[in-house]
Amino acid sequence: DAGITQSPRHKVTETGTPVTLRCHQTENHRYMYWYRQDPGHGLRLIHYSYGVKDTDKGEVSDGYSVSRSKTEDFLLTLESATSSQTSVYFCAISQGQGLGQPQHFGDGTRLSIL
Amino acid sequence: GESVGLHLPTLSVQEGDNSIINCAYSNSASDYFIWYKQESGKGPQFIIDIRSNMDKRQGQRVTVLLNKTVKHLSLQIAATQPGDSAVYFCAENRVGSQGNLIFGKGTKLSVKP
């Protein structure tokens, strides 16, 4: 879907361990986003990128960092995972922002922190 | 606080009937709205969008209506099919939010054969 690949698709890890999720796109879109989806909260923005090496925080950025060294890859890192970070994580891309430029999503990574 | 919300968390319709999914928003400065469909185990899929200077927009079997007076958005699905069963989200782009979307919590649509 829309040339977005998230990896891994599923991961189980322990509290305190570092975790990195990868989003890879083949669309050459400028913008990339990381969201988390939890019951009762809907999709919440963690971080986003508006170009190579250009990133900014979203609504729920605490405990997460991101990097974008290439147009096609956007990495999300949990430096020291906590149980509250158990969630489904979605990557999205868009050509631009706002009017007429919708975000397109990958199929998600289900992350469990034990 | 201001948020995008949904009137009904679940909606059950008969196959072949029309479906209407509603969404209320509270920020009158929002200038762009999107509907997404999410099937189990998958990411949200773009359905249709509408700008705030429009009242209605049609796609294939779907129509989005925007009523800015009462800050209400609806998605109409014609001749609902079993494949339409999913969770539907509305999202808004608020002016000044740097293009970042605010998502509602979703409505689950179940289609009975």
Coordinates of C-alpha atoms in Angstrom, one line a residue:
Chain A
D1 CA 0.0 0.0 0.0
A2 CA 1.4 3.3 -1.2
G3 CA 4.9 1.9 -1.2
I4 CA 5.4 1.9 2.6
T5 CA 7.1 -1.0 4.5
Q6 CA 7.3 -1.2 8.2
S7 CA 9.7 -3.6 10.0
P8 CA 9.4 -5.6 12.0
R9 CA 5.7 -6.2 11.9
H10 CA 5.6 -7.7 15.4
K11 CA 8.1 -7.5 18.3
V12 CA 8.1 -8.6 21.9
T13 CA 10.8 -7.2 24.1
E14 CA 11.6 -6.5 27.8
T15 CA 11.4 -3.3 29.8
G16 CA 14.6 -1.3 29.6
T17 CA 15.8 -2.6 26.3
P18 CA 16.3 -0.3 23.2
V19 CA 14.0 -0.8 20.3
T20 CA 14.2 0.6 16.8
L21 CA 11.3 0.5 14.3
R22 CA 11.9 1.2 10.6
C23 CA 9.7 2.8 8.0
H24 CA 10.8 2.5 4.4
Q25 CA 9.1 4.3 1.5
T26 CA 9.5 4.0 -2.3
E27 CA 7.4 7.1 -3.2
N28 CA 10.0 9.8 -2.6
H29 CA 7.6 11.7 -0.5
R30 CA 9.0 14.6 1.6
Y31 CA 7.0 14.0 4.8
M32 CA 7.1 11.0 7.0
Y33 CA 5.3 10.5 10.3
W34 CA 5.2 8.1 13.3
Y35 CA 2.0 7.5 15.1
R36 CA 0.9 5.2 17.9
Q37 CA -2.6 3.7 18.1
D38 CA -4.1 2.7 21.5
P39 CA -7.6 1.8 22.4
G40 CA -9.6 4.8 23.4
H41 CA -7.0 7.3 22.1
G42 CA -7.1 6.9 18.3
L43 CA -3.9 7.8 16.4
R44 CA -1.5 10.1 18.1
L45 CA 1.5 11.7 16.4
I46 CA 4.9 10.9 18.0
H47 CA 7.4 12.6 15.6
Y48 CA 7.4 13.7 12.0
S49 CA 10.0 14.6 9.4
Y50 CA 9.8 17.3 6.7
G51 CA 13.0 16.3 5.0
V52 CA 16.4 14.5 5.4
K53 CA 17.7 15.3 8.9
D54 CA 14.7 17.6 9.6
T55 CA 12.4 16.3 12.3
D56 CA 10.0 17.7 14.9
K57 CA 8.0 16.5 17.9
G58 CA 4.4 15.5 17.9
E59 CA 1.8 15.2 20.6
V60 CA 3.4 12.2 22.4
S61 CA 7.1 12.4 21.8
D62 CA 8.5 11.7 25.3
G63 CA 10.5 8.5 25.4
Y64 CA 11.0 8.4 21.6
S65 CA 13.6 9.7 19.2
V66 CA 13.7 9.6 15.4
S67 CA 16.2 9.9 12.6
R68 CA 16.0 10.4 8.9
S69 CA 19.3 10.1 7.1
K70 CA 17.8 9.2 3.8
T71 CA 14.6 10.3 2.1
E72 CA 13.2 6.7 2.1
D73 CA 13.9 5.7 5.7
F74 CA 12.5 7.0 8.9
L75 CA 13.5 5.3 12.1
L76 CA 11.7 5.4 15.5
T77 CA 13.8 4.5 18.6
L78 CA 12.7 3.7 22.1
E79 CA 15.9 4.2 24.0
S80 CA 14.7 2.3 27.1
A81 CA 11.3 0.7 26.4
T82 CA 8.6 0.9 29.1
S83 CA 5.3 -1.1 29.3
S84 CA 3.4 2.1 28.6
Q85 CA 5.0 2.0 25.1
T86 CA 3.2 -1.2 24.3
S87 CA 1.1 -0.2 21.3
V88 CA 0.7 -0.5 17.5
Y89 CA 2.9 1.9 15.7
F90 CA 2.1 3.3 12.3
C91 CA 4.3 5.1 9.8
A92 CA 2.7 7.5 7.3
I93 CA 4.0 9.5 4.4
S94 CA 2.8 12.5 2.4
Q95 CA 4.0 14.6 -0.5
G96 CA 3.2 17.8 1.3
Q97 CA 1.1 18.9 4.3
G98 CA -2.5 20.1 4.5
L99 CA -4.9 20.7 1.7
G100 CA -5.2 17.9 -0.8
Q101 CA -2.2 16.0 0.3
P102 CA -3.4 13.2 2.5
Q103 CA -1.2 11.0 4.5
H104 CA -0.8 7.4 3.5
F105 CA -0.1 4.7 6.1
G106 CA 1.8 1.5 6.4
D107 CA 0.4 -1.6 8.0
G108 CA 1.9 -1.1 11.4
T109 CA 4.2 -2.7 13.9
R110 CA 2.7 -4.4 16.9
L111 CA 5.1 -3.8 19.8
S112 CA 4.7 -5.5 23.2
I113 CA 6.9 -4.5 26.1
L114 CA 6.9 -7.0 28.9
Chain B
G1 CA -10.3 20.6 25.2
E2 CA -10.9 20.8 21.4
S3 CA -11.0 17.4 19.7
V4 CA -12.4 15.5 16.7
G5 CA -15.0 13.1 17.9
L6 CA -17.6 10.7 16.6
H7 CA -21.3 10.5 17.5
L8 CA -21.5 6.7 17.4
P9 CA -18.8 4.2 18.3
T10 CA -20.5 1.4 16.4
L11 CA -22.9 1.2 13.4
S12 CA -24.6 -1.9 12.1
V13 CA -26.2 -1.9 8.7
Q14 CA -27.8 -4.4 6.3
E15 CA -25.9 -5.2 3.1
G16 CA -27.2 -3.0 0.3
D17 CA -28.3 -0.2 2.6
N18 CA -26.7 3.2 2.7
S19 CA -24.4 4.0 5.7
I20 CA -23.8 7.3 7.3
I21 CA -20.9 7.9 9.7
N22 CA -20.8 11.1 11.6
C23 CA -18.0 13.2 13.0
A24 CA -18.1 16.4 15.1
Y25 CA -15.2 18.8 15.3
S26 CA -14.8 21.8 17.5
N27 CA -12.1 23.9 15.9
S28 CA -13.6 26.3 13.4
A29 CA -10.1 27.1 12.1
S30 CA -9.7 23.6 10.6
D31 CA -9.4 23.9 6.9
Y32 CA -9.1 20.3 5.6
F33 CA -10.8 17.0 6.6
I34 CA -10.1 13.4 5.7
W35 CA -11.8 10.1 6.1
Y36 CA -9.9 6.9 6.6
K37 CA -10.9 3.3 6.7
Q38 CA -9.0 0.8 8.8
E39 CA -9.5 -2.9 8.5
S40 CA -8.4 -5.3 11.2
G41 CA -4.6 -5.7 11.2
K42 CA -4.0 -3.0 8.6
G43 CA -3.1 0.6 8.5
P44 CA -5.6 3.4 7.9
Q45 CA -6.5 3.7 4.2
F46 CA -7.4 7.1 2.7
I47 CA -11.0 7.3 1.4
I48 CA -11.8 10.9 0.6
D49 CA -11.0 14.4 1.7
I50 CA -12.7 17.8 1.6
R51 CA -11.6 21.3 2.0
S52 CA -13.4 23.8 4.3
N53 CA -14.5 25.9 1.3
M54 CA -16.6 22.9 0.1
D55 CA -19.9 21.5 1.3
K56 CA -19.8 18.2 -0.5
R57 CA -17.5 15.9 -2.3
Q58 CA -18.2 12.6 -4.0
G59 CA -16.1 9.6 -4.7
Q60 CA -16.8 6.1 -5.8
R61 CA -19.8 5.1 -3.7
V62 CA -18.8 7.6 -1.0
T63 CA -19.9 11.1 -0.3
V64 CA -18.5 13.5 2.3
L65 CA -20.6 16.3 3.6
L66 CA -19.3 19.3 5.6
N67 CA -21.5 21.5 7.6
K68 CA -19.3 24.3 9.0
T69 CA -22.2 26.0 10.7
V70 CA -22.6 23.1 13.2
K71 CA -19.0 21.8 12.8
H72 CA -20.2 18.5 11.5
L73 CA -18.7 16.1 9.0
S74 CA -20.3 12.9 7.6
L75 CA -19.3 10.0 5.4
Q76 CA -22.0 8.4 3.3
I77 CA -21.4 5.0 1.8
A78 CA -23.9 3.9 -0.8
A79 CA -25.0 0.3 -1.2
T80 CA -22.9 -0.9 1.7
Q81 CA -21.0 -4.1 1.1
P82 CA -19.5 -6.7 3.5
G83 CA -16.1 -5.4 2.4
D84 CA -17.0 -2.0 3.9
S85 CA -16.9 -3.5 7.4
A86 CA -14.1 -1.6 9.1
V87 CA -13.4 1.2 11.5
Y88 CA -13.7 4.6 10.0
F89 CA -11.8 7.7 11.2
C90 CA -12.2 11.3 10.5
A91 CA -9.2 13.6 10.8
E92 CA -8.8 17.4 10.6
N93 CA -6.0 19.7 9.7
R94 CA -6.0 22.7 12.0
V95 CA -4.6 25.9 10.7
G96 CA -1.3 26.5 12.4
S97 CA -0.7 22.9 13.2
Q98 CA 2.0 22.6 10.6
G99 CA -0.2 20.3 8.6
N100 CA -0.4 17.6 11.3
L101 CA -3.6 15.8 11.5
I102 CA -5.9 15.4 14.6
F103 CA -7.7 12.0 14.4
G104 CA -11.0 11.0 15.9
K105 CA -11.3 7.8 17.8
G106 CA -13.3 5.9 15.1
T107 CA -16.6 4.3 14.4
K108 CA -16.9 0.6 13.7
L109 CA -19.1 -0.3 10.8
S110 CA -20.5 -3.8 10.7
V111 CA -22.3 -4.9 7.5
K112 CA -24.9 -7.8 8.0
P113 CA -25.3 -10.0 4.9

